[in-house]
Each structure stands twice: as structure tokens, then as C-alpha cells.
Amino acid sequence: MSKKENISLSVIRRLPRYYRFLGELKKSNILRISSAELSRIMGLTASQIRQDLNCFGGFGQQGYGYNVADLYEEIGKILGIKENIKTILIGAGNLGKTLSTQMDFHSFGFDLIGIFDIDSNLIGTTLNSIVVKDVSLLEEFCKKESPKVACLCIPKEAAEEIAERLVKLGIRGFWNFSHYDMSLEYKGIAVENVHLGDSLMTLSYRVHDNL
Amino acid sequence: MSKKENISLSVIRRLPRYYRFLGELKKSNILRISSAELSRIMGLTASQIRQDLNCFGGFGQQGYGYNVADLYEEIGKILGIKENIKTILIGAGNLGKTLSTQMDFHSFGFDLIGIFDIDSNLIGTTLNSIVVKDVSLLEEFCKKESPKVACLCIPKEAAEEIAERLVKLGIRGFWNFSHYDMSLEYKGIAVENVHLGDSLMTLSYRVHDNL
DNA sequence: TAGATTGTTAATCGATTAACAATC
DNA sequence: TAGATTGTTAATCGATTAACAATC
């Protein structure tokens, strides 16, 4: 019944995890689950689960718990997994190639419609049945197709420059794999930084801490 | 001077970011920086920076600030960036191939010494001058080389099975790209989950929220 | 109805921010 | 010395956990 206005990022970041676990439960033909049971499986407290879910609505039923399939569906809706946000990818090098061919953008709410690079050796090649275009065609393409999200698989310097162009062209969200810390410059635009180096350094610290 | 015993994960996760920004400053030949100035550049509060750094020691000087090169060096030491933790990678598919060839493990404190797969088409190929081995040779290899970290680039089911084997073989940290939520089962072992799907779903929510 | 479990309010805990005395 | 800026303690804020009345 409740519907909070501003939901904290901590809550939002837990949603995909709920979604994954509920997907598994659904696959195992489990029909209902209580917050207590789910908390055991996921390593959280039952309180937290109920608090989190109640940010978006009362999905449970007293005395019964939550219907797995329904809750799965609801969280999917909240996350917008059924949408098809038009998405482009910049940088068809190793990482870009892997992401564009391996990542199932569709099942997460995205529709990859364009891939761009500056390297003439890559332009014209096909990835995931999309022909890699010259990055100079970006303006033209965006005006015609109006993509809303861009995945950046390019070096820091290139990312800084291209981000600005893309924001002007109407991009509203970035999936950023460059070392450039996007979140700082563009308030009001959603940025998910995937800093693999930071992740490795954190692991380094923690492994040494544990030895 | 202070040296806290248990440093919170929030602090640790900020260290790589400090390291990156200080690296940039150093490259720009900036010799000293105050917490106030750094806070402006990084989008944090000066208080937080001082608190974070003081978990590890008093690296600054009153009235002066922090010596950029020294602080960079210190954080590098804290993170263990100069170490060479023996590391293996499981799964030489698309993602594994990209990581093993593109990721500069060395500059983050790791030394990639082995790559494994089950696919006979991949076994015997060379990635980053490492010959991909049959995963059945894992036990033999680990007993001889004692790697301490494993990077998992395999599907969920394979990851669950292999993680158990690896823990028994002395692996103390995982860089996990599978959909399997490792952190749950293995307390005392450092796990960095890189859930790209979760990251995309979070982006989906946030883009819709912003539109 | 009795039992179970939610939704929600209140209490606790931890992390961030502010303030300021210490000191370079 | 005076000015700047740290290291550190205290205050605030937000997130997590506990408790329990509502209700299926």
C-alpha cells in the first residue's frame, strides 16, 4: 500500500538479487515463501526483506507469506525488465565484443541497436548481427533512433569526450566500463560504473586481510 | 597513528578510488593536496576523506595537507598492489578470454599463472602466453603452484561445483563473474562478485526513474 | 478460531558529517 | 608568529534490526 517517493540506492541494488533468487525458487516450482525462509536462503534478515519490499507495495499476505511467481513478476516490473530501452555500445574492442555478443541485454530490459568504434579494422564487422559503425555517425544515428542508454567500453579519455556528446544527444543512462568516474559530472543521468580494476584492488586488500 | 582493527567494507571500497584519483594527480605533477581540495575533485566530503585515511594512519601534515606521491604509495601498499598473488582463471570462453588478455592483473596485485576450461576446443590454446589446461588438472596444478585467488568465468552450476574444489585446494579469494552468489557459502574467504546482470537491472530501474 | 506471517512503527546500530583543538 | 589543515571527538543522519499489532 505504501509507496515511498525516494527509495535509497541500497534498496534498489538489492532488488536484482531478490529477482535472481525468486527466479530460482520459481524454477524449482516453489509456490510460496515467507520472509523468514527467504532471509535464510539469501543471508539477510527477514526484517530487511519486508522493509525493502514494502517500499514498493504490500506484496505479501499475512499468515501466508509471498507468492513466488507474483513477487518475481512484481520485482521484474519495478526493475523494468520487460522494457526495451534502446541502447548503444561504444567501443567494439575485446570487452565491447564480449558484452555485445554474450550479454543478454534483452532479459534485463535493454535493446542493443547500435555499436560504434573509431578503428577502421572494426567498422563494418558484425557483432550480434549488428554492423559496427564509425563513431562519427553517432549524431546522425542518435537523431534518427533516439537511444536512451549507452554502454562505454572505451578508454578514459575517449569516454570523457564521448559522454558529453552522448548526453547532448539525449542519452539518459550509462553503463560505464571505462576508468572515468562518470557519476561526478552528470547529475540527473543514471550511471552504473563497472570498475573492474577497483573490484580487483578490493579483492587484493581482502585476500591479504584474510591470510 | 591510529590503526583500527576492523575496517568497514565501505571504507575499503573507497580506497581504489582514492588510489585512482591520486594517480591522476601525481601524473599531473601535483605535489600536495588538502582533504578539502580532494573532496571537491572526488565529490566527497573532506571529513570522510580524513576519516577514511586515518583508519590506516596519519598520512597528512597539519597546515600542509597530503603529499600526493606519498599518499598514493601508502594506499598502494594498503591495497597490496605491489604483491603478486598467484591467480588462476577458470573458463576460457568469451569473458575469460577477454579478462585474461585485457586485464592488467599485475598492476592490481595479481599474477595470472593458470587458465582452465573443460572445452577440448579451448584446451591447448594460448591466452596471454598461458596455455589453457584441462580443468581435470586443477588438483595437480594447485598442489604444485598453490594459487591463492581464482577468477570464475563459468556458468552458475559449474561455479558452485568448482568453488568447493578450489576452496579445498587452498584458494582464499574469488573474483566471481558467475551468477552464483558465492559470498553466502564461504565465510572467511574473500569474494568479489561482479554481477553484470545485477548492474544492468539497477541501471534499468534508475533510467526509468529519471525519465 | 488459532497460528502464521505480514506491514509498520520504534529502537539500535553504523556510517557520515560537523566541529574544533592540536600542530605543522 | 599567524594561517592552514590535519587528526579526532562529538553530533547527525540514514540504514538495519527488533518488536508487535493487524490480519489473512
Short mmCIF file of N, CA and C in Angstrom, two decimals, chain B residues 38-190:
data_model
loop_
_atom_site.label_atom_id
_atom_site.label_comp_id
_atom_site.label_asym_id
_atom_site.label_seq_id
_atom_site.Cartn_x
_atom_site.Cartn_y
_atom_site.Cartn_z
N LEU B 38 40.76 17.72 -2.46
CA LEU B 38 40.48 16.36 -2.96
C LEU B 38 38.99 16.07 -2.91
N SER B 39 38.34 16.57 -1.85
CA SER B 39 36.91 16.31 -1.71
C SER B 39 36.12 16.95 -2.85
N ARG B 40 36.57 18.12 -3.31
CA ARG B 40 35.92 18.78 -4.43
C ARG B 40 36.08 17.95 -5.71
N ILE B 41 37.29 17.49 -5.93
CA ILE B 41 37.58 16.71 -7.15
C ILE B 41 36.79 15.41 -7.16
N MET B 42 36.70 14.76 -5.98
CA MET B 42 36.12 13.41 -5.94
C MET B 42 34.62 13.39 -5.63
N GLY B 43 34.09 14.54 -5.25
CA GLY B 43 32.68 14.56 -4.90
C GLY B 43 32.37 13.89 -3.58
N LEU B 44 33.26 14.05 -2.61
CA LEU B 44 33.04 13.53 -1.26
C LEU B 44 33.13 14.71 -0.29
N THR B 45 33.00 14.43 1.02
CA THR B 45 33.28 15.47 2.00
C THR B 45 34.73 15.33 2.47
N ALA B 46 35.30 16.45 2.87
CA ALA B 46 36.68 16.42 3.37
C ALA B 46 36.76 15.58 4.63
N SER B 47 35.70 15.64 5.44
CA SER B 47 35.62 14.84 6.66
C SER B 47 35.80 13.36 6.35
N GLN B 48 35.05 12.91 5.35
CA GLN B 48 35.09 11.49 5.02
C GLN B 48 36.49 11.06 4.59
N ILE B 49 37.12 11.88 3.78
CA ILE B 49 38.47 11.56 3.33
C ILE B 49 39.40 11.43 4.53
N ARG B 50 39.34 12.41 5.43
CA ARG B 50 40.25 12.36 6.58
C ARG B 50 39.95 11.15 7.46
N GLN B 51 38.65 10.90 7.68
CA GLN B 51 38.26 9.72 8.47
C GLN B 51 38.78 8.43 7.83
N ASP B 52 38.55 8.31 6.54
CA ASP B 52 38.96 7.10 5.83
C ASP B 52 40.46 6.86 5.96
N LEU B 53 41.23 7.89 5.66
CA LEU B 53 42.68 7.74 5.67
C LEU B 53 43.19 7.43 7.07
N ASN B 54 42.55 8.05 8.07
CA ASN B 54 43.01 7.83 9.44
C ASN B 54 42.69 6.45 9.98
N CYS B 55 41.93 5.67 9.25
CA CYS B 55 41.79 4.26 9.63
C CYS B 55 43.13 3.55 9.51
N PHE B 56 43.98 4.06 8.66
CA PHE B 56 45.23 3.35 8.35
C PHE B 56 46.48 4.05 8.88
N GLY B 57 46.31 5.32 9.23
CA GLY B 57 47.46 6.04 9.75
C GLY B 57 47.35 7.53 9.48
N GLY B 58 48.21 8.30 10.09
CA GLY B 58 48.20 9.74 9.88
C GLY B 58 49.14 10.10 8.74
N PHE B 59 48.57 10.16 7.54
CA PHE B 59 49.41 10.35 6.36
C PHE B 59 49.59 11.83 6.02
N GLY B 60 48.81 12.67 6.68
CA GLY B 60 48.86 14.10 6.34
C GLY B 60 49.74 14.89 7.29
N GLN B 61 49.74 16.18 7.05
CA GLN B 61 50.52 17.07 7.89
C GLN B 61 49.69 18.33 8.09
N GLN B 62 49.50 18.71 9.35
CA GLN B 62 48.67 19.87 9.63
C GLN B 62 49.21 21.11 8.93
N GLY B 63 48.32 21.89 8.40
CA GLY B 63 48.71 23.12 7.74
C GLY B 63 49.23 22.94 6.32
N TYR B 64 49.46 21.67 5.95
CA TYR B 64 50.03 21.40 4.63
C TYR B 64 49.09 20.56 3.76
N GLY B 65 48.59 19.50 4.36
CA GLY B 65 47.75 18.58 3.59
C GLY B 65 48.45 17.25 3.41
N TYR B 66 48.27 16.64 2.26
CA TYR B 66 48.87 15.34 1.99
C TYR B 66 49.83 15.45 0.82
N ASN B 67 50.94 14.77 0.94
CA ASN B 67 51.85 14.65 -0.18
C ASN B 67 51.28 13.61 -1.14
N VAL B 68 51.02 14.04 -2.36
CA VAL B 68 50.31 13.19 -3.32
C VAL B 68 51.04 11.87 -3.57
N ALA B 69 52.33 11.97 -3.90
CA ALA B 69 53.09 10.76 -4.23
C ALA B 69 53.16 9.80 -3.04
N ASP B 70 53.39 10.36 -1.86
CA ASP B 70 53.48 9.52 -0.66
C ASP B 70 52.16 8.82 -0.38
N LEU B 71 51.07 9.59 -0.46
CA LEU B 71 49.77 9.02 -0.14
C LEU B 71 49.40 7.93 -1.16
N TYR B 72 49.71 8.21 -2.41
CA TYR B 72 49.50 7.24 -3.47
C TYR B 72 50.23 5.93 -3.15
N GLU B 73 51.47 6.09 -2.77
CA GLU B 73 52.30 4.95 -2.42
C GLU B 73 51.69 4.17 -1.24
N GLU B 74 51.28 4.92 -0.21
CA GLU B 74 50.74 4.32 1.01
C GLU B 74 49.47 3.51 0.71
N ILE B 75 48.58 4.10 -0.06
CA ILE B 75 47.33 3.41 -0.36
C ILE B 75 47.62 2.16 -1.21
N GLY B 76 48.57 2.31 -2.12
CA GLY B 76 49.00 1.14 -2.90
C GLY B 76 49.45 0.02 -1.98
N LYS B 77 50.22 0.37 -0.96
CA LYS B 77 50.71 -0.63 0.00
C LYS B 77 49.53 -1.27 0.74
N ILE B 78 48.62 -0.42 1.21
CA ILE B 78 47.46 -0.92 1.95
C ILE B 78 46.67 -1.91 1.11
N LEU B 79 46.50 -1.57 -0.17
CA LEU B 79 45.73 -2.43 -1.07
C LEU B 79 46.52 -3.67 -1.49
N GLY B 80 47.82 -3.64 -1.31
CA GLY B 80 48.64 -4.78 -1.70
C GLY B 80 48.91 -4.85 -3.19
N ILE B 81 48.92 -3.66 -3.80
CA ILE B 81 49.06 -3.56 -5.25
C ILE B 81 50.43 -4.04 -5.75
N LYS B 82 51.41 -4.02 -4.90
CA LYS B 82 52.76 -4.42 -5.29
C LYS B 82 52.99 -5.92 -5.14
N GLU B 83 52.01 -6.58 -4.53
CA GLU B 83 52.13 -8.03 -4.34
C GLU B 83 51.88 -8.73 -5.67
N ASN B 84 52.14 -10.01 -5.68
CA ASN B 84 51.82 -10.81 -6.87
C ASN B 84 51.10 -12.07 -6.43
N ILE B 85 49.85 -11.92 -6.05
CA ILE B 85 49.10 -13.08 -5.59
C ILE B 85 48.91 -14.03 -6.77
N LYS B 86 49.31 -15.25 -6.58
CA LYS B 86 49.15 -16.25 -7.64
C LYS B 86 47.67 -16.48 -7.90
N THR B 87 47.30 -16.35 -9.13
CA THR B 87 45.89 -16.36 -9.52
C THR B 87 45.64 -17.29 -10.69
N ILE B 88 44.52 -18.00 -10.64
CA ILE B 88 44.12 -18.81 -11.79
C ILE B 88 42.76 -18.34 -12.30
N LEU B 89 42.48 -18.65 -13.54
CA LEU B 89 41.22 -18.25 -14.15
C LEU B 89 40.53 -19.50 -14.67
N ILE B 90 39.27 -19.65 -14.33
CA ILE B 90 38.52 -20.82 -14.77
C ILE B 90 37.47 -20.39 -15.78
N GLY B 91 37.54 -20.97 -16.97
CA GLY B 91 36.58 -20.63 -18.02
C GLY B 91 37.20 -19.73 -19.06
N ALA B 92 37.66 -20.32 -20.17
CA ALA B 92 38.36 -19.54 -21.21
C ALA B 92 37.42 -19.17 -22.34
N GLY B 93 36.15 -19.07 -22.05
CA GLY B 93 35.17 -18.62 -23.04
C GLY B 93 35.36 -17.14 -23.32
N ASN B 94 34.34 -16.54 -23.88
CA ASN B 94 34.46 -15.15 -24.29
C ASN B 94 34.96 -14.21 -23.19
N LEU B 95 34.26 -14.24 -22.03
CA LEU B 95 34.62 -13.34 -20.95
C LEU B 95 35.99 -13.67 -20.40
N GLY B 96 36.24 -14.95 -20.17
CA GLY B 96 37.52 -15.39 -19.64
C GLY B 96 38.67 -14.98 -20.55
N LYS B 97 38.45 -15.13 -21.86
CA LYS B 97 39.45 -14.76 -22.83
C LYS B 97 39.74 -13.26 -22.73
N THR B 98 38.68 -12.47 -22.71
CA THR B 98 38.84 -11.02 -22.63
C THR B 98 39.60 -10.62 -21.37
N LEU B 99 39.17 -11.16 -20.22
CA LEU B 99 39.82 -10.79 -18.96
C LEU B 99 41.28 -11.21 -18.96
N SER B 100 41.56 -12.44 -19.40
CA SER B 100 42.94 -12.92 -19.30
C SER B 100 43.87 -12.17 -20.24
N THR B 101 43.34 -11.64 -21.32
CA THR B 101 44.21 -10.92 -22.25
C THR B 101 44.20 -9.41 -22.02
N GLN B 102 43.09 -8.88 -21.54
CA GLN B 102 42.96 -7.42 -21.44
C GLN B 102 43.24 -6.86 -20.06
N MET B 103 42.93 -7.64 -19.05
CA MET B 103 43.03 -7.14 -17.68
C MET B 103 44.48 -7.16 -17.24
N ASP B 104 44.94 -6.04 -16.74
CA ASP B 104 46.31 -5.99 -16.28
C ASP B 104 46.39 -6.44 -14.82
N PHE B 105 46.30 -7.74 -14.63
CA PHE B 105 46.29 -8.30 -13.28
C PHE B 105 47.47 -7.79 -12.46
N HIS B 106 48.63 -7.73 -13.09
CA HIS B 106 49.84 -7.33 -12.37
C HIS B 106 49.70 -5.99 -11.66
N SER B 107 49.11 -5.02 -12.35
CA SER B 107 49.07 -3.68 -11.76
C SER B 107 48.05 -3.58 -10.64
N PHE B 108 47.32 -4.67 -10.38
CA PHE B 108 46.39 -4.67 -9.25
C PHE B 108 46.80 -5.65 -8.16
N GLY B 109 47.97 -6.25 -8.30
CA GLY B 109 48.49 -7.10 -7.25
C GLY B 109 48.36 -8.59 -7.49
N PHE B 110 48.05 -8.96 -8.72
CA PHE B 110 47.84 -10.38 -9.01
C PHE B 110 48.77 -10.86 -10.11
N ASP B 111 49.03 -12.17 -10.08
CA ASP B 111 49.86 -12.78 -11.10
C ASP B 111 49.10 -13.98 -11.67
N LEU B 112 48.64 -13.83 -12.87
CA LEU B 112 47.86 -14.89 -13.50
C LEU B 112 48.80 -16.00 -13.96
N ILE B 113 48.65 -17.17 -13.34
CA ILE B 113 49.61 -18.24 -13.65
C ILE B 113 48.96 -19.47 -14.29
N GLY B 114 47.62 -19.48 -14.37
CA GLY B 114 46.99 -20.65 -14.98
C GLY B 114 45.59 -20.36 -15.46
N ILE B 115 45.21 -20.99 -16.58
CA ILE B 115 43.87 -20.85 -17.13
C ILE B 115 43.32 -22.25 -17.40
N PHE B 116 42.08 -22.48 -17.03
CA PHE B 116 41.49 -23.81 -17.16
C PHE B 116 40.13 -23.76 -17.86
N ASP B 117 39.80 -24.86 -18.54
CA ASP B 117 38.50 -24.98 -19.19
C ASP B 117 38.18 -26.46 -19.34
N ILE B 118 36.90 -26.76 -19.65
CA ILE B 118 36.55 -28.16 -19.94
C ILE B 118 36.46 -28.42 -21.44
N ASP B 119 36.36 -27.36 -22.21
CA ASP B 119 36.13 -27.48 -23.65
C ASP B 119 37.43 -27.87 -24.37
N SER B 120 37.41 -29.04 -25.02
CA SER B 120 38.62 -29.53 -25.69
C SER B 120 39.05 -28.63 -26.84
N ASN B 121 38.12 -27.81 -27.33
CA ASN B 121 38.48 -26.86 -28.39
C ASN B 121 39.33 -25.71 -27.85
N LEU B 122 39.20 -25.46 -26.56
CA LEU B 122 39.94 -24.35 -25.96
C LEU B 122 41.23 -24.83 -25.30
N ILE B 123 41.18 -26.06 -24.75
CA ILE B 123 42.36 -26.61 -24.08
C ILE B 123 43.51 -26.69 -25.09
N GLY B 124 44.65 -26.18 -24.68
CA GLY B 124 45.81 -26.19 -25.55
C GLY B 124 46.04 -24.87 -26.26
N THR B 125 44.99 -24.05 -26.35
CA THR B 125 45.19 -22.72 -26.95
C THR B 125 45.94 -21.83 -25.96
N THR B 126 46.49 -20.75 -26.47
CA THR B 126 47.29 -19.87 -25.63
C THR B 126 46.63 -18.52 -25.46
N LEU B 127 46.52 -18.07 -24.20
CA LEU B 127 45.96 -16.75 -23.90
C LEU B 127 46.96 -16.02 -23.04
N ASN B 128 47.42 -14.87 -23.52
CA ASN B 128 48.35 -14.09 -22.72
C ASN B 128 49.57 -14.95 -22.34
N SER B 129 50.03 -15.71 -23.31
CA SER B 129 51.15 -16.66 -23.20
C SER B 129 50.97 -17.71 -22.09
N ILE B 130 49.70 -18.02 -21.79
CA ILE B 130 49.42 -19.12 -20.87
C ILE B 130 48.62 -20.17 -21.64
N VAL B 131 49.06 -21.41 -21.57
CA VAL B 131 48.35 -22.48 -22.28
C VAL B 131 47.15 -22.92 -21.45
N VAL B 132 45.98 -22.92 -22.06
CA VAL B 132 44.76 -23.33 -21.36
C VAL B 132 44.82 -24.83 -21.05
N LYS B 133 44.61 -25.15 -19.77
CA LYS B 133 44.69 -26.54 -19.33
C LYS B 133 43.32 -27.15 -19.10
N ASP B 134 43.28 -28.47 -19.15
CA ASP B 134 42.04 -29.19 -18.82
C ASP B 134 41.76 -29.02 -17.33
N VAL B 135 40.51 -28.74 -17.02
CA VAL B 135 40.14 -28.46 -15.64
C VAL B 135 40.36 -29.68 -14.74
N SER B 136 40.51 -30.84 -15.33
CA SER B 136 40.78 -32.04 -14.53
C SER B 136 42.20 -32.01 -13.95
N LEU B 137 43.02 -31.11 -14.48
CA LEU B 137 44.39 -30.99 -13.96
C LEU B 137 44.50 -30.00 -12.81
N LEU B 138 43.33 -29.48 -12.38
CA LEU B 138 43.29 -28.45 -11.35
C LEU B 138 43.98 -28.88 -10.06
N GLU B 139 43.65 -30.07 -9.58
CA GLU B 139 44.20 -30.55 -8.32
C GLU B 139 45.73 -30.61 -8.38
N GLU B 140 46.20 -31.26 -9.41
CA GLU B 140 47.64 -31.40 -9.62
C GLU B 140 48.32 -30.02 -9.64
N PHE B 141 47.76 -29.13 -10.44
CA PHE B 141 48.33 -27.79 -10.61
C PHE B 141 48.36 -27.01 -9.31
N CYS B 142 47.24 -27.05 -8.59
CA CYS B 142 47.16 -26.27 -7.35
C CYS B 142 48.10 -26.80 -6.28
N LYS B 143 48.25 -28.12 -6.23
CA LYS B 143 49.16 -28.68 -5.25
C LYS B 143 50.59 -28.24 -5.52
N LYS B 144 50.92 -28.10 -6.78
CA LYS B 144 52.26 -27.70 -7.16
C LYS B 144 52.48 -26.19 -7.01
N GLU B 145 51.51 -25.40 -7.45
CA GLU B 145 51.72 -23.95 -7.56
C GLU B 145 51.08 -23.14 -6.42
N SER B 146 50.15 -23.73 -5.70
CA SER B 146 49.46 -23.03 -4.61
C SER B 146 48.93 -21.65 -4.95
N PRO B 147 48.09 -21.53 -5.97
CA PRO B 147 47.47 -20.24 -6.24
C PRO B 147 46.54 -19.87 -5.08
N LYS B 148 46.37 -18.57 -4.90
CA LYS B 148 45.57 -18.11 -3.74
C LYS B 148 44.25 -17.49 -4.17
N VAL B 149 44.13 -17.13 -5.43
CA VAL B 149 42.92 -16.48 -5.92
C VAL B 149 42.45 -17.14 -7.22
N ALA B 150 41.13 -17.24 -7.37
CA ALA B 150 40.58 -17.79 -8.61
C ALA B 150 39.56 -16.84 -9.20
N CYS B 151 39.62 -16.68 -10.50
CA CYS B 151 38.67 -15.85 -11.23
C CYS B 151 37.72 -16.78 -11.97
N LEU B 152 36.44 -16.71 -11.62
CA LEU B 152 35.46 -17.66 -12.17
C LEU B 152 34.67 -17.04 -13.32
N CYS B 153 34.90 -17.56 -14.51
CA CYS B 153 34.20 -17.08 -15.71
C CYS B 153 33.40 -18.22 -16.32
N ILE B 154 32.63 -18.89 -15.48
CA ILE B 154 31.89 -20.07 -15.88
C ILE B 154 30.45 -19.94 -15.41
N PRO B 155 29.54 -20.77 -15.94
CA PRO B 155 28.14 -20.66 -15.54
C PRO B 155 27.93 -21.03 -14.07
N LYS B 156 26.79 -20.61 -13.56
CA LYS B 156 26.39 -20.81 -12.18
C LYS B 156 26.66 -22.23 -11.65
N GLU B 157 26.14 -23.21 -12.36
CA GLU B 157 26.22 -24.59 -11.88
C GLU B 157 27.67 -25.04 -11.78
N ALA B 158 28.44 -24.76 -12.82
CA ALA B 158 29.86 -25.11 -12.82
C ALA B 158 30.58 -24.39 -11.68
N ALA B 159 30.21 -23.14 -11.45
CA ALA B 159 30.86 -22.35 -10.42
C ALA B 159 30.65 -22.96 -9.04
N GLU B 160 29.41 -23.38 -8.77
CA GLU B 160 29.11 -23.97 -7.46
C GLU B 160 30.01 -25.17 -7.19
N GLU B 161 30.13 -26.01 -8.21
CA GLU B 161 30.91 -27.24 -8.07
C GLU B 161 32.39 -26.94 -7.92
N ILE B 162 32.88 -26.08 -8.79
CA ILE B 162 34.32 -25.80 -8.81
C ILE B 162 34.77 -25.00 -7.59
N ALA B 163 33.91 -24.12 -7.11
CA ALA B 163 34.27 -23.32 -5.94
C ALA B 163 34.64 -24.23 -4.77
N GLU B 164 33.85 -25.27 -4.59
CA GLU B 164 34.12 -26.18 -3.49
C GLU B 164 35.49 -26.85 -3.65
N ARG B 165 35.76 -27.32 -4.85
CA ARG B 165 37.06 -27.93 -5.12
C ARG B 165 38.18 -26.94 -4.82
N LEU B 166 37.99 -25.71 -5.28
CA LEU B 166 39.05 -24.70 -5.15
C LEU B 166 39.32 -24.33 -3.70
N VAL B 167 38.25 -24.24 -2.92
CA VAL B 167 38.44 -23.91 -1.50
C VAL B 167 39.26 -25.01 -0.83
N LYS B 168 38.93 -26.24 -1.17
CA LYS B 168 39.71 -27.36 -0.61
C LYS B 168 41.17 -27.32 -1.04
N LEU B 169 41.41 -26.74 -2.22
CA LEU B 169 42.78 -26.67 -2.74
C LEU B 169 43.53 -25.43 -2.26
N GLY B 170 42.90 -24.68 -1.34
CA GLY B 170 43.61 -23.57 -0.71
C GLY B 170 43.34 -22.20 -1.28
N ILE B 171 42.38 -22.08 -2.20
CA ILE B 171 42.05 -20.76 -2.74
C ILE B 171 41.44 -19.91 -1.63
N ARG B 172 41.92 -18.66 -1.49
CA ARG B 172 41.49 -17.79 -0.39
C ARG B 172 40.66 -16.60 -0.86
N GLY B 173 40.55 -16.47 -2.18
CA GLY B 173 39.75 -15.35 -2.70
C GLY B 173 39.22 -15.65 -4.08
N PHE B 174 38.01 -15.15 -4.33
CA PHE B 174 37.39 -15.37 -5.64
C PHE B 174 37.03 -14.05 -6.30
N TRP B 175 37.28 -13.97 -7.59
CA TRP B 175 36.75 -12.89 -8.41
C TRP B 175 35.70 -13.57 -9.26
N ASN B 176 34.47 -13.40 -8.85
CA ASN B 176 33.39 -14.25 -9.39
C ASN B 176 32.48 -13.53 -10.38
N PHE B 177 32.50 -13.98 -11.60
CA PHE B 177 31.65 -13.41 -12.65
C PHE B 177 30.43 -14.27 -12.94
N SER B 178 30.29 -15.39 -12.24
CA SER B 178 29.12 -16.25 -12.47
C SER B 178 27.92 -15.71 -11.72
N HIS B 179 26.74 -16.20 -12.06
CA HIS B 179 25.52 -15.75 -11.40
C HIS B 179 25.36 -16.35 -10.00
N TYR B 180 26.29 -17.18 -9.65
CA TYR B 180 26.25 -17.84 -8.35
C TYR B 180 26.69 -16.85 -7.26
N ASP B 181 25.88 -16.73 -6.21
CA ASP B 181 26.18 -15.81 -5.11
C ASP B 181 27.14 -16.44 -4.12
N MET B 182 28.41 -16.35 -4.41
CA MET B 182 29.40 -17.08 -3.63
C MET B 182 29.46 -16.68 -2.17
N SER B 183 29.40 -15.38 -1.93
CA SER B 183 29.63 -14.83 -0.60
C SER B 183 28.92 -15.60 0.50
N LEU B 184 27.80 -16.26 0.13
CA LEU B 184 26.98 -16.91 1.14
C LEU B 184 27.64 -18.13 1.76
N GLU B 185 28.20 -18.99 0.94
CA GLU B 185 28.65 -20.29 1.43
C GLU B 185 29.99 -20.22 2.17
N TYR B 186 30.88 -19.36 1.70
CA TYR B 186 32.23 -19.45 2.19
C TYR B 186 32.63 -18.27 3.05
N LYS B 187 32.33 -18.35 4.32
CA LYS B 187 32.74 -17.32 5.24
C LYS B 187 34.26 -17.45 5.46
N GLY B 188 34.91 -16.34 5.57
CA GLY B 188 36.35 -16.37 5.80
C GLY B 188 37.15 -16.35 4.52
N ILE B 189 36.44 -16.47 3.40
CA ILE B 189 37.12 -16.39 2.10
C ILE B 189 36.63 -15.14 1.40
N ALA B 190 37.56 -14.38 0.87
CA ALA B 190 37.20 -13.11 0.23
C ALA B 190 36.55 -13.37 -1.12
#
